[in-house]
mmCIF file of C-alpha atoms and ligand atoms in Angstrom:
data_model
loop_
_atom_site.group_PDB
_atom_site.id
_atom_site.type_symbol
_atom_site.label_atom_id
_atom_site.label_comp_id
_atom_site.label_asym_id
_atom_site.label_seq_id
_atom_site.Cartn_x
_atom_site.Cartn_y
_atom_site.Cartn_z
ATOM 1 C CA MET A 1 120.871 16.667 103.745
ATOM 2 C CA GLU A 2 122.216 14.710 106.609
ATOM 3 C CA GLY A 3 120.104 16.897 109.255
ATOM 4 C CA GLU A 4 117.073 16.605 106.966
ATOM 5 C CA THR A 5 117.221 12.755 106.857
ATOM 6 C CA MET A 6 116.088 12.866 110.851
ATOM 7 C CA LYS A 7 113.004 14.422 109.861
ATOM 8 C CA LYS A 8 109.467 13.330 110.714
ATOM 9 C CA CYS A 9 106.363 12.610 107.869
ATOM 10 C CA GLN A 10 104.110 16.166 108.109
ATOM 11 C CA ASN A 11 101.378 13.301 107.086
ATOM 12 C CA CYS A 12 101.771 10.250 109.333
ATOM 13 C CA GLY A 13 105.003 11.068 111.869
ATOM 14 C CA SER A 14 107.156 8.361 110.335
ATOM 15 C CA THR A 15 110.408 8.566 109.291
ATOM 16 C CA MET A 16 111.320 10.520 105.960
ATOM 17 C CA GLU A 17 114.061 8.163 104.141
ATOM 18 C CA GLU A 18 116.495 10.157 101.473
ATOM 19 C CA ARG A 19 115.778 8.979 97.723
ATOM 20 C CA ARG A 20 118.669 9.409 95.145
ATOM 21 C CA GLY A 21 117.967 8.641 91.403
ATOM 22 C CA SER A 22 115.362 10.050 88.441
ATOM 23 C CA TYR A 23 112.652 11.751 90.246
ATOM 24 C CA ARG A 24 109.510 11.849 88.415
ATOM 25 C CA PHE A 25 106.764 13.985 88.537
ATOM 26 C CA VAL A 26 103.513 14.239 86.721
ATOM 27 C CA PRO A 27 102.688 17.861 85.552
ATOM 28 C CA PRO A 28 99.097 19.739 85.781
ATOM 29 C CA SER A 29 97.222 18.837 82.442
ATOM 30 C CA ASN A 30 98.112 22.879 81.013
ATOM 31 C CA VAL A 31 101.858 21.504 80.991
ATOM 32 C CA PRO A 32 102.568 19.569 77.599
ATOM 33 C CA GLY A 33 105.056 16.850 77.457
ATOM 34 C CA GLY A 34 103.549 14.005 80.056
ATOM 35 C CA THR A 35 105.767 13.188 83.107
ATOM 36 C CA MET A 36 108.772 14.748 83.728
ATOM 37 C CA VAL A 37 111.788 13.259 84.725
ATOM 38 C CA VAL A 38 114.815 15.093 86.549
ATOM 39 C CA ALA A 39 117.878 12.719 86.372
ATOM 40 C CA ASP A 40 120.218 12.132 89.425
ATOM 41 C CA ALA A 41 117.671 13.871 91.737
ATOM 42 C CA THR A 42 117.700 13.913 95.766
ATOM 43 C CA TRP A 43 114.687 13.938 97.669
ATOM 44 C CA LEU A 44 112.737 12.734 101.112
ATOM 45 C CA GLU A 45 109.939 10.585 100.856
ATOM 46 C CA CYS A 46 108.049 8.787 104.020
ATOM 47 C CA GLU A 47 108.739 5.159 104.567
ATOM 48 C CA ASN A 48 105.075 4.465 105.721
ATOM 49 C CA CYS A 49 103.005 6.746 103.261
ATOM 50 C CA GLY A 50 104.862 8.112 100.321
ATOM 51 C CA GLN A 51 104.475 11.804 101.295
ATOM 52 C CA GLN A 52 107.474 13.546 99.563
ATOM 53 C CA MET A 53 109.860 16.318 100.459
ATOM 54 C CA ILE A 54 111.374 18.227 97.513
ATOM 55 C CA PRO A 55 114.096 20.393 98.384
ATOM 56 C CA ALA A 56 114.433 23.841 96.871
ATOM 57 C CA ALA A 57 116.921 22.740 94.046
ATOM 58 C CA LEU A 58 114.688 20.038 92.596
ATOM 59 C CA ASN A 59 111.951 22.215 92.959
ATOM 60 C CA ARG A 60 113.350 24.666 90.763
ATOM 61 C CA LYS A 61 114.569 22.372 88.342
ATOM 62 C CA LEU A 62 110.976 21.083 88.023
ATOM 63 C CA GLU A 63 109.594 24.675 87.406
ATOM 64 C CA GLU A 64 112.125 25.417 85.028
ATOM 65 C CA LEU A 65 111.110 22.544 83.300
ATOM 66 C CA SER A 66 107.777 23.564 83.037
ATOM 67 C CA MET A 67 108.582 26.975 81.603
ATOM 68 C CA THR A 68 110.542 25.741 78.630
ATOM 69 C CA ARG A 69 107.595 23.081 78.065
ATOM 70 C CA GLN A 70 105.089 26.192 78.208
ATOM 71 C CA GLY A 71 107.665 28.138 75.652
ATOM 72 C CA LEU A 72 108.183 30.713 78.558
ATOM 73 C CA LEU A 73 111.711 32.218 78.817
ATOM 74 C CA LEU A 74 113.482 30.985 82.046
ATOM 75 C CA PRO A 75 114.174 33.862 84.504
ATOM 76 C CA ALA A 76 117.902 33.693 83.815
ATOM 77 C CA GLN A 77 117.335 34.338 80.147
ATOM 78 C CA ILE A 78 114.950 36.986 80.769
ATOM 79 C CA LYS A 79 117.837 38.809 82.961
ATOM 80 C CA ALA A 80 120.211 38.216 80.150
ATOM 81 C CA ILE A 81 118.091 39.650 77.469
ATOM 82 C CA ARG A 82 117.936 42.970 79.763
ATOM 83 C CA GLU A 83 121.759 42.976 80.537
ATOM 84 C CA LYS A 84 122.047 42.813 76.847
ATOM 85 C CA LEU A 85 119.892 45.944 76.100
ATOM 86 C CA GLY A 86 121.910 47.526 79.023
ATOM 87 C CA LEU A 87 118.632 48.738 80.693
ATOM 88 C CA SER A 88 117.717 48.725 84.557
ATOM 89 C CA GLN A 89 114.788 46.893 85.810
ATOM 90 C CA THR A 90 112.745 49.830 86.083
ATOM 91 C CA ALA A 91 113.485 50.771 82.656
ATOM 92 C CA ILE A 92 112.538 47.416 80.917
ATOM 93 C CA ALA A 93 109.384 47.066 82.986
ATOM 94 C CA GLU A 94 108.212 50.375 82.006
ATOM 95 C CA ARG A 95 108.743 49.592 78.802
ATOM 96 C CA LEU A 96 106.976 46.146 79.265
ATOM 97 C CA GLY A 97 104.038 48.228 80.662
ATOM 98 C CA VAL A 98 104.206 46.240 83.598
ATOM 99 C CA GLY A 99 105.153 47.329 87.431
ATOM 100 C CA GLU A 100 108.687 46.957 88.520
ATOM 101 C CA LYS A 101 107.834 44.942 91.206
ATOM 102 C CA THR A 102 105.732 42.136 88.621
ATOM 103 C CA TYR A 103 109.079 42.093 86.426
ATOM 104 C CA THR A 104 111.272 41.345 89.397
ATOM 105 C CA ARG A 105 109.618 38.523 90.549
ATOM 106 C CA TRP A 106 109.917 37.377 86.697
ATOM 107 C CA GLU A 107 113.599 37.957 86.779
ATOM 108 C CA SER A 108 114.290 36.305 90.116
ATOM 109 C CA GLY A 109 111.543 33.058 89.300
ATOM 110 C CA ARG A 110 109.207 34.122 92.022
ATOM 111 C CA SER A 111 106.023 34.361 89.464
ATOM 112 C CA MET A 112 105.828 33.665 85.653
ATOM 113 C CA GLN A 113 105.312 35.644 83.357
ATOM 114 C CA ASN A 114 102.123 35.527 81.058
ATOM 115 C CA LYS A 115 102.299 34.453 77.207
ATOM 116 C CA SER A 116 102.028 37.930 76.051
ATOM 117 C CA SER A 117 104.512 39.478 78.417
ATOM 118 C CA ASP A 118 106.878 36.790 76.847
ATOM 119 C CA ASN A 119 106.318 37.632 73.309
ATOM 120 C CA LEU A 120 106.946 41.430 74.485
ATOM 121 C CA ILE A 121 110.172 40.252 76.069
ATOM 122 C CA ARG A 122 111.527 38.180 72.406
ATOM 123 C CA LEU A 123 110.375 40.947 70.825
ATOM 124 C CA MET A 124 112.545 43.813 72.581
ATOM 125 C CA ASP A 125 115.467 41.173 72.312
ATOM 126 C CA ARG A 126 115.123 41.472 68.784
ATOM 127 C CA SER A 127 114.066 45.010 67.948
ATOM 128 C CA PRO A 128 114.665 47.001 70.619
ATOM 129 C CA GLU A 129 114.432 50.134 68.515
ATOM 130 C CA GLN A 130 110.754 49.311 68.271
ATOM 131 C CA PHE A 131 110.185 50.257 71.653
ATOM 132 C CA ALA A 132 112.078 53.159 71.219
ATOM 133 C CA VAL A 133 109.901 54.316 68.162
ATOM 134 C CA ILE A 134 106.624 53.245 69.734
ATOM 135 C CA GLU A 135 108.077 55.867 73.094
ATOM 136 C CA ALA A 136 108.773 58.861 70.507
ATOM 137 C CA GLN A 137 104.995 58.354 68.506
ATOM 138 C CA ARG A 138 103.323 58.545 72.026
ATOM 139 C CA ASN A 139 105.223 61.201 73.141
ATOM 140 C CA PRO A 140 105.189 64.089 70.381
ATOM 141 C CA GLU A 141 107.150 66.665 72.512
ATOM 142 C CA ARG A 142 110.052 63.743 72.173
ATOM 143 C CA THR A 143 109.645 63.335 68.682
ATOM 144 C CA LEU A 144 110.012 66.655 68.054
ATOM 145 C CA LYS A 145 113.167 66.760 70.200
ATOM 146 C CA ILE A 146 114.372 63.903 68.243
ATOM 147 C CA ALA A 147 113.680 65.911 65.043
ATOM 148 C CA ASP A 148 115.710 68.946 65.945
ATOM 149 C CA TYR A 149 118.656 66.623 67.416
ATOM 150 C CA PHE A 150 118.586 64.902 63.636
ATOM 151 C CA GLY A 151 118.745 68.770 62.097
ATOM 152 C CA GLN A 152 121.501 69.777 64.097
ATOM 153 C CA LEU A 153 123.136 66.227 64.186
ATOM 154 C CA GLY A 154 125.033 66.734 61.026
ATOM 155 C CA ARG A 155 126.899 63.641 60.724
ATOM 156 C CA GLN A 156 129.577 64.253 63.272
ATOM 157 C CA GLN A 157 128.071 63.448 66.388
ATOM 158 C CA GLY A 158 128.313 60.265 68.318
ATOM 159 C CA GLU A 159 125.919 57.134 68.320
ATOM 160 C CA SER A 160 125.730 57.521 71.832
ATOM 161 C CA GLN A 161 124.369 60.984 72.243
ATOM 162 C CA LEU A 162 122.005 60.221 70.061
ATOM 163 C CA ALA A 163 120.966 56.745 71.419
ATOM 164 C CA MET A 164 120.771 58.261 75.029
ATOM 165 C CA ALA A 165 118.456 61.510 73.585
ATOM 166 C CA ALA A 166 116.285 59.044 71.976
ATOM 167 C CA HIS A 167 116.292 56.160 74.739
ATOM 168 C CA ASN A 168 117.040 58.337 78.019
ATOM 169 C CA ALA A 169 119.224 55.676 78.972
ATOM 170 C CA ASP A 170 122.873 54.035 78.040
ATOM 171 C CA LEU A 171 122.514 51.163 74.847
ATOM 172 C CA ASP A 172 125.068 49.289 73.681
ATOM 173 C CA VAL A 173 126.820 50.383 70.308
ATOM 174 C CA GLU A 174 125.154 48.003 68.409
ATOM 175 C CA THR A 175 121.593 48.266 69.471
ATOM 176 C CA ALA A 176 122.282 52.179 69.653
ATOM 177 C CA LYS A 177 122.870 51.841 65.681
ATOM 178 C CA ARG A 178 119.827 50.194 65.139
ATOM 179 C CA VAL A 179 117.850 52.781 67.183
ATOM 180 C CA ARG A 180 119.298 55.892 65.402
ATOM 181 C CA GLU A 181 118.475 54.014 62.004
ATOM 182 C CA ALA A 182 114.610 53.541 63.387
ATOM 183 C CA LEU A 183 114.075 56.729 64.633
ATOM 184 C CA ARG A 184 115.925 58.205 61.482
ATOM 185 C CA GLN A 185 113.011 56.732 59.795
ATOM 186 C CA ALA A 186 110.245 57.531 62.144
ATOM 187 C CA VAL A 187 111.220 61.551 61.915
ATOM 188 C CA LYS A 188 111.344 61.373 58.176
ATOM 189 C CA LYS A 189 107.626 59.885 58.154
ATOM 190 C CA GLN A 190 106.754 62.319 60.572
ATOM 191 C CA LYS A 191 108.361 65.659 58.765
ATOM 192 C CA ALA A 192 106.655 63.785 55.646
ATOM 193 C CA LYS A 193 103.183 64.577 57.058
HETATM 194 ZN ZN1 ZN B 201 104.659 9.724 106.157
#
């Protein structure tokens, strides 16, 4: 920050001074919880008019606090869910029904997902197999392929092959197991019709 302490205020031209301590911020009214306090913060403040310059790290902390208060997953949490499910950014964007660029902005923190997308990501985290079932219902041809596959499968073939046939992607073993069971139920219903 040493170089930045020499910066001039954009508002009045006076010297910006470095401040350290608890940074207090009053968020907009749509963010619940009142004044935010970030401990051990560093920022610049104009000695004359009080204009502030907030470094990127502090700004990110305030944004994350705001997201948490609004009940939204943080960018790192979204990324962790995607990686746990073994999905590419393209694949998860497709399942969520958003553009890949939109999705990558959530993961990098450049924009904030809305509550309904946040709900979908949480659902996918808890029940990824439901998204495979929806895909199978939407695409009857694929459902038939899955049914054929079940017909030929016997019990001897590996879970990963079935998961890939159903999901068109690599999945971890636990998820693959859940996908297999959910699809078995879906195909059973399809055959009963
Ligand atoms: Zn100033």
